Coordinates of C-alpha atoms in Angstrom, one line a residue:
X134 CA 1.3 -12.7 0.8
X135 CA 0.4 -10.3 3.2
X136 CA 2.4 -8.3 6.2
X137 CA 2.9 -10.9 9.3
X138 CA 5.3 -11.0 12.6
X139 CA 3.5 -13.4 14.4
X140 CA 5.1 -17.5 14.4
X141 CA 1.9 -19.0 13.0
X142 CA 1.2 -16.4 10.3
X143 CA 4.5 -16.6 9.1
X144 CA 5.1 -20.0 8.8
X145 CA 1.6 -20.2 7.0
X146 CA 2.9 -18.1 4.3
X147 CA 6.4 -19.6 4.3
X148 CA 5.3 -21.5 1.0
X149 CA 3.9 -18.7 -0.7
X150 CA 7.4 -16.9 0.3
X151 CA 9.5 -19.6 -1.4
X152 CA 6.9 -19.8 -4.3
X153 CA 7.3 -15.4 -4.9
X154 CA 11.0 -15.7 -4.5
X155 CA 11.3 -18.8 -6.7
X156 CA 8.9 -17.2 -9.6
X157 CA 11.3 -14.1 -9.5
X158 CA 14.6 -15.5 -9.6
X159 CA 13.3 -18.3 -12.7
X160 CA 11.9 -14.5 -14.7
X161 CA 15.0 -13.1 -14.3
X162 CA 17.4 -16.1 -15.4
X163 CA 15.0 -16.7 -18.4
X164 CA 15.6 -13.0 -19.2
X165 CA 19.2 -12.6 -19.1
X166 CA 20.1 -16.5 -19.3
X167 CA 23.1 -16.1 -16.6
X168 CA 23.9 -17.4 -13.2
X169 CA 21.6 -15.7 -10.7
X170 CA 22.1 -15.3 -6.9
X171 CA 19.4 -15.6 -4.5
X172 CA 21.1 -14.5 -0.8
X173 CA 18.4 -15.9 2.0
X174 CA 18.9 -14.7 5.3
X175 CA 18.9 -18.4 6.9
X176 CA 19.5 -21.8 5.8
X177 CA 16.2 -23.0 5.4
X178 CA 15.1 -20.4 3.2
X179 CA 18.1 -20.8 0.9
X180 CA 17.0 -24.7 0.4
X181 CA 13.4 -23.9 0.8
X182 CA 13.8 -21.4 -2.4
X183 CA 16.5 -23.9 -4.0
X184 CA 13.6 -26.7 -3.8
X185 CA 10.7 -24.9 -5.5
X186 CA 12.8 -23.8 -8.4
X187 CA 14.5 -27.2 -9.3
X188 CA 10.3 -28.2 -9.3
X189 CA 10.0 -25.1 -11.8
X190 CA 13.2 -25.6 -14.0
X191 CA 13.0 -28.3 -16.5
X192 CA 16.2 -30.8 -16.0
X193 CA 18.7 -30.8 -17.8
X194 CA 19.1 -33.5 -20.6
X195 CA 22.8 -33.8 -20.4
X196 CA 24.6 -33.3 -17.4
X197 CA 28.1 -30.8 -17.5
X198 CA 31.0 -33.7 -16.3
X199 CA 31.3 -31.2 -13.3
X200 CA 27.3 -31.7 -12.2
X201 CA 28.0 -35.9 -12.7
X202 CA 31.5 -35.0 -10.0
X203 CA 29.3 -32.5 -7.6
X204 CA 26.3 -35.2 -7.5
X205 CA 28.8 -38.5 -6.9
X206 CA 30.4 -36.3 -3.9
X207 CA 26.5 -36.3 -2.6
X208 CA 26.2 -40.2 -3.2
X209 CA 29.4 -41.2 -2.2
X210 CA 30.1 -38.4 1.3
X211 CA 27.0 -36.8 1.8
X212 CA 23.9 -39.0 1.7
X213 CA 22.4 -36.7 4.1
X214 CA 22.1 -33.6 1.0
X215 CA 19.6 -36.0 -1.4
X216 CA 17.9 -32.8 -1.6
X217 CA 20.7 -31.0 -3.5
X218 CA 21.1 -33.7 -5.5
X219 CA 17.7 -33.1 -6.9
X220 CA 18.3 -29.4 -7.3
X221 CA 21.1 -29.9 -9.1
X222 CA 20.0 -32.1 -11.4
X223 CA 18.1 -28.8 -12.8
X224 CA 21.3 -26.5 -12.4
X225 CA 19.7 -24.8 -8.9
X226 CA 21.9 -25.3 -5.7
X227 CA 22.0 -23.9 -2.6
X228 CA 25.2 -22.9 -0.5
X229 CA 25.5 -22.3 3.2
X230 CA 28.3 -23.0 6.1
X231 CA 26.6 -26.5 7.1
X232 CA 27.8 -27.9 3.6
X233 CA 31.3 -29.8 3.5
X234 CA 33.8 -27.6 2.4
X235 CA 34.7 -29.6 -0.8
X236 CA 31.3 -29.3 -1.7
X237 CA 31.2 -25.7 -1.7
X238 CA 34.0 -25.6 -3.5
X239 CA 32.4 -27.8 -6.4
X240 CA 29.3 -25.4 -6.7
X241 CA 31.7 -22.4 -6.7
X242 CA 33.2 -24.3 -9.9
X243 CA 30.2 -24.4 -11.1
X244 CA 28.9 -21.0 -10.9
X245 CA 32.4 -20.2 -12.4
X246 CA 32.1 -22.0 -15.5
X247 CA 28.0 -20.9 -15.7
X248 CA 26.6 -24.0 -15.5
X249 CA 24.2 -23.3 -12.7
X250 CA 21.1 -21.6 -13.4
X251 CA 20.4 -19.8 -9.5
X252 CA 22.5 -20.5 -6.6
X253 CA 20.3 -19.9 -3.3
X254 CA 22.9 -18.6 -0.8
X255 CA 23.3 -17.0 2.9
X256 CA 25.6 -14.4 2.8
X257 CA 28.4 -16.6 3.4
X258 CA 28.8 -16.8 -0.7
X259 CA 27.5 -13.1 -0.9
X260 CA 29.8 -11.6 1.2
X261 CA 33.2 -13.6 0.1
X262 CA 33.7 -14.9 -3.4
X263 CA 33.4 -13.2 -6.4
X264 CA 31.7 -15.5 -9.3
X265 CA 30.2 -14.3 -12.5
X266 CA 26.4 -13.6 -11.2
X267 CA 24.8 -11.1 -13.5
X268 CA 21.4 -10.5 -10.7
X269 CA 21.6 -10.5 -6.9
X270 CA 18.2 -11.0 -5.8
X271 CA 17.9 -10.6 -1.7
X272 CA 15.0 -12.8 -1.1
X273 CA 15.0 -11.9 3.1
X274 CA 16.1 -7.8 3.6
X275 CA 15.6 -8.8 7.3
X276 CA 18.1 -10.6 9.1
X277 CA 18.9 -11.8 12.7
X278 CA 21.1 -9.8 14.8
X279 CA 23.0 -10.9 17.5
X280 CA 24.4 -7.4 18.8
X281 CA 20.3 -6.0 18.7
X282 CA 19.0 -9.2 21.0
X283 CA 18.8 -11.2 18.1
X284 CA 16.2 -9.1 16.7
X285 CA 15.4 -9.1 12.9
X286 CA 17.1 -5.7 11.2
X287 CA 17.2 -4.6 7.6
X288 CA 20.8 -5.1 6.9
X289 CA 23.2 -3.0 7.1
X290 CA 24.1 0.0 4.5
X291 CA 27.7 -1.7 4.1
X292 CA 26.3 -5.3 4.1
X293 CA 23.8 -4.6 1.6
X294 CA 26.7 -2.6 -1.2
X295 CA 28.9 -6.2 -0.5
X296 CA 26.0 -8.2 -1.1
X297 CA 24.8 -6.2 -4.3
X298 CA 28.5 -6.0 -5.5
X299 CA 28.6 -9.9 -6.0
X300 CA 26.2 -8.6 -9.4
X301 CA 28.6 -8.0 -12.1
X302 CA 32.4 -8.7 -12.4
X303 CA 34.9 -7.2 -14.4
X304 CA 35.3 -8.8 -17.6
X305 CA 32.5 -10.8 -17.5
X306 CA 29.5 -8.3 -17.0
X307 CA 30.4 -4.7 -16.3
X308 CA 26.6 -4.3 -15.4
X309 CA 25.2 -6.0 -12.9
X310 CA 21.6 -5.6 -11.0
X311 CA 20.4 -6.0 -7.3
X312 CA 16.8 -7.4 -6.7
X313 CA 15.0 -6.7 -3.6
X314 CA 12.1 -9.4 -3.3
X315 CA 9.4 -7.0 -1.0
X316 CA 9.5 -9.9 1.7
X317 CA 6.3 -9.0 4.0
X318 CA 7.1 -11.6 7.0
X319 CA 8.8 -10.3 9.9
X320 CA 8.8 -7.5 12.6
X321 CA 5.2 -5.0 12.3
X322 CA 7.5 -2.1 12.7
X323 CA 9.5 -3.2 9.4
X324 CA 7.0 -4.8 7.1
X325 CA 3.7 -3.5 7.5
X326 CA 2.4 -1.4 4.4
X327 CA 3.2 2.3 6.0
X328 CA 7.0 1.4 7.4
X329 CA 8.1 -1.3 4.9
X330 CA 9.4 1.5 2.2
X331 CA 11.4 3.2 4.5
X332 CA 12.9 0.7 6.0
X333 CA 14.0 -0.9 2.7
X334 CA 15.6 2.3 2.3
X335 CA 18.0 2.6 4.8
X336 CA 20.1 -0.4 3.3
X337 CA 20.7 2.3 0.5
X338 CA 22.3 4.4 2.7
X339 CA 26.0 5.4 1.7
X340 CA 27.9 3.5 4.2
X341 CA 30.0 5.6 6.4
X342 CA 32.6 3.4 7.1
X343 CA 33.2 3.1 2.9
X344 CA 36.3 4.3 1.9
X345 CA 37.8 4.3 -1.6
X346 CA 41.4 2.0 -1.5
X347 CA 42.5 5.1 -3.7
X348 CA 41.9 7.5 -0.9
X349 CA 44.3 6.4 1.7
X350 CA 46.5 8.9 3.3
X351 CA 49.7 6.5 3.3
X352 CA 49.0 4.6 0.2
X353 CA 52.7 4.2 -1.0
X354 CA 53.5 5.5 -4.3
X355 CA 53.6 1.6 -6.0
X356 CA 50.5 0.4 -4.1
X357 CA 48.9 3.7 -5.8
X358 CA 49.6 2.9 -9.6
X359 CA 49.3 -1.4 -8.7
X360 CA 45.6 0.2 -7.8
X361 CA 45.0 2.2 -10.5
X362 CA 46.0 -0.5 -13.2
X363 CA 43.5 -2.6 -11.8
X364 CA 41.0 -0.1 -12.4
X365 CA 42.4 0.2 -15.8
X366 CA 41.6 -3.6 -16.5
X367 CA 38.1 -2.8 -15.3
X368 CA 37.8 0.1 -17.7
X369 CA 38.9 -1.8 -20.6
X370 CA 36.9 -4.3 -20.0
X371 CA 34.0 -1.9 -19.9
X372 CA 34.4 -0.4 -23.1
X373 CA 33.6 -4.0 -25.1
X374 CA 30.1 -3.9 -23.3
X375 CA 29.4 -0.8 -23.5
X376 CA 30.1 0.2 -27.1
X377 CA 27.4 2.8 -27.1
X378 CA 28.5 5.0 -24.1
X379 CA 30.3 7.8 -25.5
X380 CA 31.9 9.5 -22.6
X381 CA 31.9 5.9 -20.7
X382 CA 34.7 7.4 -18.5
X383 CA 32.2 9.8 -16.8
X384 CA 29.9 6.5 -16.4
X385 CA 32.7 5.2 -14.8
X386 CA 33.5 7.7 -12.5
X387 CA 30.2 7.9 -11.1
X388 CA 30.2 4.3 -9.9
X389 CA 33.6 4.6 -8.3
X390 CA 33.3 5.3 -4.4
X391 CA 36.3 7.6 -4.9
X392 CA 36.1 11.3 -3.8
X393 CA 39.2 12.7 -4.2
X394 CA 42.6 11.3 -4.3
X395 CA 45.0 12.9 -1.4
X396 CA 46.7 14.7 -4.3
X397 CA 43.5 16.5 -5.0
X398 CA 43.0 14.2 -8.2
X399 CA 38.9 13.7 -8.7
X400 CA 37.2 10.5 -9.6
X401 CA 36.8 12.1 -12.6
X402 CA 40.0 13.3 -13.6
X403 CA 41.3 9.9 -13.0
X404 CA 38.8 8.0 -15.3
X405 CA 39.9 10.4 -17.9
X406 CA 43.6 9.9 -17.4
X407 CA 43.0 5.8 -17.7
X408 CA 40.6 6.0 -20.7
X409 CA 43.4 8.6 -22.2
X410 CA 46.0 5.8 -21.2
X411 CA 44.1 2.7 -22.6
X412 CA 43.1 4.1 -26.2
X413 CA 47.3 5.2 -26.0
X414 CA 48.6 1.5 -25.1
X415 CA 45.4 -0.3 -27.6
X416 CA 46.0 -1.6 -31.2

């Protein structure tokens, strides 16, 4: 592939795009054999992407009773997504607004039980469930933005921790990892070899409008500890996959967006108090 902005150079390379994409997401699910998301920044690309790895998956032999219910929805309500059908028969999907809502529902299943190798997405699953993907990998960092004359953008600082934070969950994987696929089509001033790197990296900006739900000014007192137990479940969850890390509550401290505390307590000081309160309340 090579940097392009114009209509006809784009879609020329749109193959090659979903063929880059598809290749990175199949390496990374053979290496870590969990669910992967791909987020696309349209709905072609998510089934364009969803299409070229069901051709590079092998089948599978036997389907999961859920893939035989997800498939006889297709057949019996939605003729029109044939296409799916054939992805899933190779545990891919894609998921966007234009599917029924029951459907969506069924692949959300899905990905919560691990039976689907990648789920191709818009940010419509990135941005608002939380399933058990071990890799986010953003196959478009450019998207269209209605409040810039529907220009193409990199997203947003903000956007781009929400998407990333759909890597890893809480009992399930404590470590999660966010892909970005160097996508060379779109805008000169974005992808072209001597602007693409620093416009990648403005999505890892801090966010300015991120706040810590710890930080609140008039957080009542049982809103305060409801918060904190949560992040106690996190932390004990955390200690069974990382048995090596021996001051894991400093690890953990440096991935919380908390600051301070409004009664001067550090991120810090708190992970110590839960650790301190975990190994006190454990077997």
């Amino acid at each position: 592939m090579y940097p392009a902005h114009d209509f006809a150079r784009i879609k020329s390379q749109t193959s090659a795009f979903f063929t880059n994409a598809a290749y990175l997401c199949r390496h990374l699910y053979e290496e870590y054999h969990q669910p992967i998301l791909c987020v696309c920044a349209s709905r072609s690309s998510s089934r364009g992407v969803a299409a070229q790895l069901a051709e590079e998956f092998e089948p599978y032999e036997v389907l999961d009773d859920l893939l035989v219910e997800i498939i006889g929805f297709i057949d019996g309500q939605a003729q029109h997504l044939m296409g799916l059908k054939q992805c899933l028969l190779s545990g891919v999907a894609y998921h966007n607004a234009a599917l029924p809502f029951r459907l969506r529902q069924l692949i959300e299943q899905a990905v919560e039980r691990r039976i689907l190798r990648v789920v191709c997405a818009t940010t419509t699953l990135a941005e608002g469930v939380d399933l058990p993907f071990r890799v986010t990998v953003l196959a478009d960092w450019l998207q269209w933005r209605m409040d810039t004359k529907s220009q193409q953008q990199p997203f947003g600082a903000l956007k781009f921790r929400n998407i990333a934070g759909r890597a890893g969950r809480a009992g399930v994987f404590t470590e999660g990892d966010t892909v970005v696929f160097e996508n060379l089509l779109g805008p000169s001033r974005f992808v072209d070899h001597q602007n693409r790197t620093g416009a990648i990296l403005t999505m890892l900006d801090t966010p300015r409008q991120v706040q810590s739900a710890l930080e609140e000014e008039d957080i009542v007192p049982t809103e305060l500890e409801a918060r904190k137990r949560v992040l106690s479940s996190n932390f004990l969850a955390a200690i069974r996959e990382n048995p090596d890390d021996e001051s894991l509550e400093k690890s953990f401290a440096k991935v919380l967006l908390l600051r301070k505390l409004p009664s001067g307590e550090t991120a810090e000081q708190l992970a110590s108090k839960i650790k301190a309160g975990v190994l006190e309340g454990g077997d």
